[in-house]
Amino acid sequence: MSDEALARIAAALERLAPPPATAPDFSASAYVWHADPDRLDPVDTVNRVDLSLLVGINRSRDTLHANTLQFAKGLPANNALLWGARGMGKSSLVKAIHGDVHASHDGLKIVEVQREDLPSIGRCLALLRGRAERFILFCDDLSFGHDDAHYKSLKAVLDGGIEGRPENVVLYATSNRRHLMPRDMIENEKQSGINPSEAVEEKVSLSDRFGLWLGFHPCTQDEYLEMIRGYCDAYGIAISDEDLRAEAIEWQATRGSRSGRVAWQYFIDLAGRRGVAV
């Protein structure tokens, strides 16, 4: 093959290959990681509520806040798995705590990573490693199904392989499942695996790699009403306790559930009817 032909092939491969990721401007407080091409897109305004408006999750709030503050100060901190009932403020808590701690430690950044981008997470860590800033990697609504190998990529973040997880990175993940895998998937491994205990260990060990497990459970009716009252007070909406109770309970009955998300949805409806911008 001629040198000219080799040069054309090399040029074609160069065009096909994605350019190496360049270090972004880390002046923003929040980013979203995207792969193909690799990039960290800054987020101008984070969608979050004030920490004081999150009701009924005091223990989880205090534990995660203390862990985040330690991390922001450059002290050891654990990866955290927030698991449990849907709509009870798991992702809201992560974003609210980041906002609260960032106010006093502006070197603390948050980077959201989508589950489908986990195979590229090693390249994201390479961009963050060695920086002066501290980074919370945030995976929202994390779970894995049958024949899903993405969880193996996540182990690289939690344990870091031979390099180890960067000292300036911690992972916070939310999930409706404590073990991140469907229960029937784990049961099937027990029944059909050649070495069932080893197969189950492979699946369950992922959540064991999180130092903090914070459980979120369905709220009581009083907590549900307290959430809505807090939103009303924060945004200056005047409504009597009797009217709020009657409307809010009717709203939850039509939804068939009661949670922080349902409380916020009722409040949005109320604010719209009262002509109050949120």
mmCIF file of C-alpha atoms in Angstrom:
data_model
loop_
_atom_site.group_PDB
_atom_site.id
_atom_site.type_symbol
_atom_site.label_atom_id
_atom_site.label_comp_id
_atom_site.label_asym_id
_atom_site.label_seq_id
_atom_site.Cartn_x
_atom_site.Cartn_y
_atom_site.Cartn_z
ATOM 1 C CA MET A 1 0.000 0.000 0.000
ATOM 2 C CA SER A 2 1.356 3.410 -0.967
ATOM 3 C CA ASP A 3 2.223 6.147 1.473
ATOM 4 C CA GLU A 4 -0.510 8.288 -0.061
ATOM 5 C CA ALA A 5 -3.156 5.631 0.591
ATOM 6 C CA LEU A 6 -1.964 5.221 4.177
ATOM 7 C CA ALA A 7 -2.133 8.986 4.667
ATOM 8 C CA ARG A 8 -5.733 9.058 3.388
ATOM 9 C CA ILE A 9 -6.720 6.218 5.736
ATOM 10 C CA ALA A 10 -5.070 7.970 8.694
ATOM 11 C CA ALA A 11 -6.864 11.224 7.834
ATOM 12 C CA ALA A 12 -10.215 9.410 7.602
ATOM 13 C CA LEU A 13 -9.698 7.737 10.983
ATOM 14 C CA GLU A 14 -8.736 11.085 12.474
ATOM 15 C CA ARG A 15 -12.005 12.591 11.260
ATOM 16 C CA LEU A 16 -14.008 9.692 12.686
ATOM 17 C CA ALA A 17 -12.333 9.777 16.080
ATOM 18 C CA PRO A 18 -13.934 12.184 18.576
ATOM 19 C CA PRO A 19 -11.667 15.005 19.677
ATOM 20 C CA PRO A 20 -10.268 14.694 23.199
ATOM 21 C CA ALA A 21 -12.398 16.369 25.855
ATOM 22 C CA THR A 22 -11.126 19.738 26.907
ATOM 23 C CA ALA A 23 -11.286 20.984 30.481
ATOM 24 C CA PRO A 24 -14.326 23.256 30.841
ATOM 25 C CA ASP A 25 -14.540 26.568 32.610
ATOM 26 C CA PHE A 26 -15.359 25.540 36.173
ATOM 27 C CA SER A 27 -16.818 28.904 37.151
ATOM 28 C CA ALA A 28 -20.395 27.524 37.247
ATOM 29 C CA SER A 29 -21.743 25.643 40.274
ATOM 30 C CA ALA A 30 -23.501 22.850 38.357
ATOM 31 C CA TYR A 31 -22.872 20.787 35.225
ATOM 32 C CA VAL A 32 -24.406 17.967 33.202
ATOM 33 C CA TRP A 33 -22.087 15.313 31.784
ATOM 34 C CA HIS A 34 -22.706 14.251 28.178
ATOM 35 C CA ALA A 35 -20.871 11.606 26.191
ATOM 36 C CA ASP A 36 -20.192 11.363 22.446
ATOM 37 C CA PRO A 37 -18.705 13.916 22.320
ATOM 38 C CA ASP A 38 -17.554 14.148 25.923
ATOM 39 C CA ARG A 39 -18.398 17.459 27.528
ATOM 40 C CA LEU A 40 -19.489 19.107 30.762
ATOM 41 C CA ASP A 41 -22.292 21.553 30.044
ATOM 42 C CA PRO A 42 -22.731 24.276 32.698
ATOM 43 C CA VAL A 43 -26.188 24.794 34.211
ATOM 44 C CA ASP A 44 -27.033 28.443 34.790
ATOM 45 C CA THR A 45 -29.984 27.875 37.139
ATOM 46 C CA VAL A 46 -30.414 24.660 39.123
ATOM 47 C CA ASN A 47 -34.000 23.469 39.548
ATOM 48 C CA ARG A 48 -34.228 23.151 43.341
ATOM 49 C CA VAL A 49 -36.195 24.202 46.392
ATOM 50 C CA ASP A 50 -34.849 25.724 49.581
ATOM 51 C CA LEU A 51 -33.587 23.203 52.117
ATOM 52 C CA SER A 52 -35.934 24.560 54.790
ATOM 53 C CA LEU A 53 -38.988 23.568 52.709
ATOM 54 C CA LEU A 54 -38.164 19.837 52.800
ATOM 55 C CA VAL A 55 -40.302 18.389 55.586
ATOM 56 C CA GLY A 56 -40.415 14.946 57.198
ATOM 57 C CA ILE A 57 -36.885 13.854 56.230
ATOM 58 C CA ASN A 58 -34.941 15.497 59.046
ATOM 59 C CA ARG A 59 -32.621 12.597 59.834
ATOM 60 C CA SER A 60 -31.642 12.023 56.211
ATOM 61 C CA ARG A 61 -31.277 15.780 55.701
ATOM 62 C CA ASP A 62 -28.947 16.216 58.681
ATOM 63 C CA THR A 63 -26.836 13.148 57.827
ATOM 64 C CA LEU A 64 -26.359 14.092 54.179
ATOM 65 C CA HIS A 65 -25.730 17.744 55.029
ATOM 66 C CA ALA A 66 -22.984 16.812 57.504
ATOM 67 C CA ASN A 67 -21.384 14.451 54.966
ATOM 68 C CA THR A 68 -21.494 17.121 52.243
ATOM 69 C CA LEU A 69 -20.042 19.789 54.520
ATOM 70 C CA GLN A 70 -17.157 17.472 55.433
ATOM 71 C CA PHE A 71 -16.510 16.844 51.755
ATOM 72 C CA ALA A 72 -16.621 20.558 50.887
ATOM 73 C CA LYS A 73 -14.024 21.218 53.589
ATOM 74 C CA GLY A 74 -11.661 18.649 52.066
ATOM 75 C CA LEU A 75 -12.326 16.044 54.763
ATOM 76 C CA PRO A 76 -13.205 12.373 54.177
ATOM 77 C CA ALA A 77 -16.808 11.748 53.094
ATOM 78 C CA ASN A 78 -18.883 8.775 51.999
ATOM 79 C CA ASN A 79 -20.728 8.037 48.784
ATOM 80 C CA ALA A 80 -24.459 8.130 49.517
ATOM 81 C CA LEU A 81 -27.440 6.126 48.260
ATOM 82 C CA LEU A 82 -30.823 7.758 48.849
ATOM 83 C CA TRP A 83 -33.451 5.054 48.379
ATOM 84 C CA GLY A 84 -37.116 4.508 49.105
ATOM 85 C CA ALA A 85 -40.595 5.805 48.366
ATOM 86 C CA ARG A 86 -41.055 7.765 45.167
ATOM 87 C CA GLY A 87 -41.777 11.465 45.390
ATOM 88 C CA MET A 88 -40.394 11.874 48.905
ATOM 89 C CA GLY A 89 -37.657 14.381 48.062
ATOM 90 C CA LYS A 90 -34.573 12.251 47.398
ATOM 91 C CA SER A 91 -33.295 14.224 44.398
ATOM 92 C CA SER A 92 -34.657 17.483 45.835
ATOM 93 C CA LEU A 93 -32.584 16.903 48.966
ATOM 94 C CA VAL A 94 -29.346 16.389 47.028
ATOM 95 C CA LYS A 95 -29.844 19.584 45.022
ATOM 96 C CA ALA A 96 -30.982 21.592 48.063
ATOM 97 C CA ILE A 97 -28.002 20.503 50.170
ATOM 98 C CA HIS A 98 -25.597 21.332 47.358
ATOM 99 C CA GLY A 99 -27.121 24.818 47.130
ATOM 100 C CA ASP A 100 -26.938 25.312 50.894
ATOM 101 C CA VAL A 101 -23.308 24.167 51.256
ATOM 102 C CA HIS A 102 -22.191 25.903 48.057
ATOM 103 C CA ALA A 103 -23.302 29.224 49.556
ATOM 104 C CA SER A 104 -20.418 28.994 52.042
ATOM 105 C CA HIS A 105 -18.037 26.785 50.013
ATOM 106 C CA ASP A 106 -18.146 27.960 46.396
ATOM 107 C CA GLY A 107 -15.603 25.343 45.340
ATOM 108 C CA LEU A 108 -18.283 22.655 45.703
ATOM 109 C CA LYS A 109 -19.732 21.708 42.298
ATOM 110 C CA ILE A 110 -22.422 19.221 41.300
ATOM 111 C CA VAL A 111 -22.250 17.147 38.107
ATOM 112 C CA GLU A 112 -25.339 15.240 36.979
ATOM 113 C CA VAL A 113 -24.675 11.967 35.154
ATOM 114 C CA GLN A 114 -27.414 10.080 33.302
ATOM 115 C CA ARG A 115 -27.579 6.314 33.764
ATOM 116 C CA GLU A 116 -27.051 5.699 30.040
ATOM 117 C CA ASP A 117 -23.785 7.687 30.191
ATOM 118 C CA LEU A 118 -22.256 5.576 32.967
ATOM 119 C CA PRO A 119 -19.960 3.659 30.558
ATOM 120 C CA SER A 120 -18.155 6.963 29.897
ATOM 121 C CA ILE A 121 -17.821 7.873 33.567
ATOM 122 C CA GLY A 122 -14.109 7.071 33.630
ATOM 123 C CA ARG A 123 -13.473 9.835 31.105
ATOM 124 C CA CYS A 124 -15.513 12.249 33.231
ATOM 125 C CA LEU A 125 -13.427 11.382 36.293
ATOM 126 C CA ALA A 126 -10.258 12.025 34.286
ATOM 127 C CA LEU A 127 -11.439 15.622 33.708
ATOM 128 C CA LEU A 128 -12.205 16.143 37.400
ATOM 129 C CA ARG A 129 -9.205 14.397 38.934
ATOM 130 C CA GLY A 130 -6.635 16.732 40.421
ATOM 131 C CA ARG A 131 -8.803 19.858 40.270
ATOM 132 C CA ALA A 132 -8.923 22.205 43.264
ATOM 133 C CA GLU A 133 -12.729 22.125 43.181
ATOM 134 C CA ARG A 134 -14.804 19.426 44.910
ATOM 135 C CA PHE A 135 -17.390 17.545 42.827
ATOM 136 C CA ILE A 136 -20.604 15.736 43.725
ATOM 137 C CA LEU A 137 -21.459 13.247 40.974
ATOM 138 C CA PHE A 138 -25.252 12.985 41.003
ATOM 139 C CA CYS A 139 -27.105 10.021 39.465
ATOM 140 C CA ASP A 140 -30.859 10.445 39.754
ATOM 141 C CA ASP A 141 -33.384 7.595 39.687
ATOM 142 C CA LEU A 142 -30.677 4.983 39.365
ATOM 143 C CA SER A 143 -31.663 1.352 38.776
ATOM 144 C CA PHE A 144 -30.609 -1.548 36.610
ATOM 145 C CA GLY A 145 -32.644 -4.155 34.784
ATOM 146 C CA HIS A 146 -32.028 -7.624 33.425
ATOM 147 C CA ASP A 147 -28.934 -7.989 31.244
ATOM 148 C CA ASP A 148 -27.891 -4.437 32.127
ATOM 149 C CA ALA A 149 -24.127 -4.216 32.572
ATOM 150 C CA HIS A 150 -24.028 -0.472 33.258
ATOM 151 C CA TYR A 151 -23.757 -1.191 36.974
ATOM 152 C CA LYS A 152 -20.205 -2.440 36.393
ATOM 153 C CA SER A 153 -19.231 1.036 35.190
ATOM 154 C CA LEU A 154 -20.621 2.491 38.402
ATOM 155 C CA LYS A 155 -18.306 0.310 40.457
ATOM 156 C CA ALA A 156 -15.392 2.228 38.934
ATOM 157 C CA VAL A 157 -16.746 5.409 40.516
ATOM 158 C CA LEU A 158 -17.362 3.791 43.884
ATOM 159 C CA ASP A 159 -14.097 1.862 44.159
ATOM 160 C CA GLY A 160 -12.015 3.541 41.485
ATOM 161 C CA GLY A 161 -10.135 0.469 40.337
ATOM 162 C CA ILE A 162 -6.358 0.623 40.510
ATOM 163 C CA GLU A 163 -6.296 4.448 40.488
ATOM 164 C CA GLY A 164 -8.889 4.830 43.201
ATOM 165 C CA ARG A 165 -11.767 7.284 43.176
ATOM 166 C CA PRO A 166 -10.488 10.868 42.878
ATOM 167 C CA GLU A 167 -10.154 12.453 46.306
ATOM 168 C CA ASN A 168 -12.179 15.440 45.106
ATOM 169 C CA VAL A 169 -15.184 13.401 43.877
ATOM 170 C CA VAL A 170 -18.071 11.829 45.796
ATOM 171 C CA LEU A 171 -21.128 10.043 44.370
ATOM 172 C CA TYR A 172 -24.725 10.672 45.440
ATOM 173 C CA ALA A 173 -27.354 8.442 43.820
ATOM 174 C CA THR A 174 -31.122 8.178 44.263
ATOM 175 C CA SER A 175 -33.199 5.082 43.624
ATOM 176 C CA ASN A 176 -36.548 3.545 44.490
ATOM 177 C CA ARG A 177 -34.665 0.269 45.112
ATOM 178 C CA ARG A 178 -32.308 -0.328 47.981
ATOM 179 C CA HIS A 179 -30.193 -2.828 46.019
ATOM 180 C CA LEU A 180 -30.580 -1.028 42.658
ATOM 181 C CA MET A 181 -31.676 -4.328 41.048
ATOM 182 C CA PRO A 182 -35.217 -5.744 40.596
ATOM 183 C CA ARG A 183 -36.100 -8.177 43.379
ATOM 184 C CA ASP A 184 -37.098 -10.877 40.882
ATOM 185 C CA MET A 185 -33.675 -10.537 39.226
ATOM 186 C CA ILE A 186 -31.976 -11.328 42.535
ATOM 187 C CA GLU A 187 -34.398 -14.184 43.242
ATOM 188 C CA ASN A 188 -33.803 -15.673 39.791
ATOM 189 C CA GLU A 189 -30.068 -15.657 40.438
ATOM 190 C CA LYS A 190 -30.679 -17.627 43.641
ATOM 191 C CA GLN A 191 -32.753 -20.233 41.842
ATOM 192 C CA SER A 192 -30.969 -20.665 38.511
ATOM 193 C CA GLY A 193 -27.332 -19.726 39.042
ATOM 194 C CA ILE A 194 -24.642 -22.407 39.021
ATOM 195 C CA ASN A 195 -23.148 -20.635 42.023
ATOM 196 C CA PRO A 196 -26.222 -18.731 43.228
ATOM 197 C CA SER A 197 -24.605 -17.081 46.233
ATOM 198 C CA GLU A 198 -21.806 -15.669 44.062
ATOM 199 C CA ALA A 199 -24.280 -14.388 41.453
ATOM 200 C CA VAL A 200 -26.370 -12.633 44.092
ATOM 201 C CA GLU A 201 -23.267 -11.141 45.702
ATOM 202 C CA GLU A 202 -22.278 -9.628 42.343
ATOM 203 C CA LYS A 203 -25.648 -7.838 42.100
ATOM 204 C CA VAL A 204 -26.102 -6.818 45.751
ATOM 205 C CA SER A 205 -22.512 -5.734 46.338
ATOM 206 C CA LEU A 206 -23.062 -2.588 44.285
ATOM 207 C CA SER A 207 -25.252 -0.893 46.896
ATOM 208 C CA ASP A 208 -22.907 -2.133 49.634
ATOM 209 C CA ARG A 209 -20.233 0.140 48.168
ATOM 210 C CA PHE A 210 -22.170 3.233 49.272
ATOM 211 C CA GLY A 211 -21.050 4.305 52.734
ATOM 212 C CA LEU A 212 -24.366 6.013 53.503
ATOM 213 C CA TRP A 213 -27.784 4.436 52.980
ATOM 214 C CA LEU A 214 -30.543 6.950 53.598
ATOM 215 C CA GLY A 215 -34.087 5.561 53.546
ATOM 216 C CA PHE A 216 -37.146 7.595 52.515
ATOM 217 C CA HIS A 217 -40.579 6.383 53.547
ATOM 218 C CA PRO A 218 -44.164 7.482 52.764
ATOM 219 C CA CYS A 219 -45.189 10.607 54.649
ATOM 220 C CA THR A 220 -48.052 10.895 57.111
ATOM 221 C CA GLN A 221 -51.046 13.105 56.400
ATOM 222 C CA ASP A 222 -49.828 15.675 58.920
ATOM 223 C CA GLU A 223 -46.417 15.832 57.192
ATOM 224 C CA TYR A 224 -48.136 16.139 53.817
ATOM 225 C CA LEU A 225 -50.175 19.120 55.036
ATOM 226 C CA GLU A 226 -47.103 20.614 56.734
ATOM 227 C CA MET A 227 -45.228 20.518 53.418
ATOM 228 C CA ILE A 228 -47.991 22.445 51.662
ATOM 229 C CA ARG A 229 -48.274 24.975 54.493
ATOM 230 C CA GLY A 230 -44.526 25.570 54.259
ATOM 231 C CA TYR A 231 -44.781 26.251 50.516
ATOM 232 C CA CYS A 232 -47.718 28.630 51.074
ATOM 233 C CA ASP A 233 -45.849 30.567 53.763
ATOM 234 C CA ALA A 234 -42.670 30.754 51.656
ATOM 235 C CA TYR A 235 -44.503 32.159 48.623
ATOM 236 C CA GLY A 236 -46.961 34.361 50.509
ATOM 237 C CA ILE A 237 -50.194 32.495 49.708
ATOM 238 C CA ALA A 238 -52.849 33.066 52.358
ATOM 239 C CA ILE A 239 -55.223 30.138 52.864
ATOM 240 C CA SER A 240 -57.023 28.970 55.995
ATOM 241 C CA ASP A 241 -56.070 25.664 57.582
ATOM 242 C CA GLU A 242 -59.592 24.355 56.977
ATOM 243 C CA ASP A 243 -59.568 25.163 53.260
ATOM 244 C CA LEU A 244 -56.031 23.881 52.793
ATOM 245 C CA ARG A 245 -56.840 20.618 54.579
ATOM 246 C CA ALA A 246 -60.030 20.009 52.577
ATOM 247 C CA GLU A 247 -58.477 20.825 49.201
ATOM 248 C CA ALA A 248 -55.181 19.019 49.829
ATOM 249 C CA ILE A 249 -56.840 15.820 51.034
ATOM 250 C CA GLU A 250 -59.186 15.838 48.039
ATOM 251 C CA TRP A 251 -56.161 16.357 45.756
ATOM 252 C CA GLN A 252 -54.291 13.389 47.236
ATOM 253 C CA ALA A 253 -57.423 11.229 46.937
ATOM 254 C CA THR A 254 -57.636 11.917 43.202
ATOM 255 C CA ARG A 255 -53.962 10.974 42.834
ATOM 256 C CA GLY A 256 -54.254 7.812 44.908
ATOM 257 C CA SER A 257 -51.064 8.624 46.782
ATOM 258 C CA ARG A 258 -49.533 11.036 49.273
ATOM 259 C CA SER A 259 -45.946 12.268 48.972
ATOM 260 C CA GLY A 260 -43.806 15.371 48.787
ATOM 261 C CA ARG A 261 -44.234 15.384 45.001
ATOM 262 C CA VAL A 262 -48.040 15.311 45.320
ATOM 263 C CA ALA A 263 -47.845 18.129 47.892
ATOM 264 C CA TRP A 264 -45.809 20.255 45.459
ATOM 265 C CA GLN A 265 -48.213 19.508 42.596
ATOM 266 C CA TYR A 266 -51.167 20.621 44.697
ATOM 267 C CA PHE A 267 -49.283 23.773 45.668
ATOM 268 C CA ILE A 268 -48.523 24.554 42.001
ATOM 269 C CA ASP A 269 -52.243 24.248 41.239
ATOM 270 C CA LEU A 270 -53.102 26.496 44.191
ATOM 271 C CA ALA A 271 -50.502 29.106 43.205
ATOM 272 C CA GLY A 272 -51.833 29.145 39.650
ATOM 273 C CA ARG A 273 -55.399 29.651 40.841
ATOM 274 C CA ARG A 274 -54.267 32.473 43.143
ATOM 275 C CA GLY A 275 -52.179 34.140 40.412
ATOM 276 C CA VAL A 276 -48.893 33.736 42.294
ATOM 277 C CA ALA A 277 -45.714 33.163 40.302
ATOM 278 C CA VAL A 278 -43.440 30.396 41.615
#
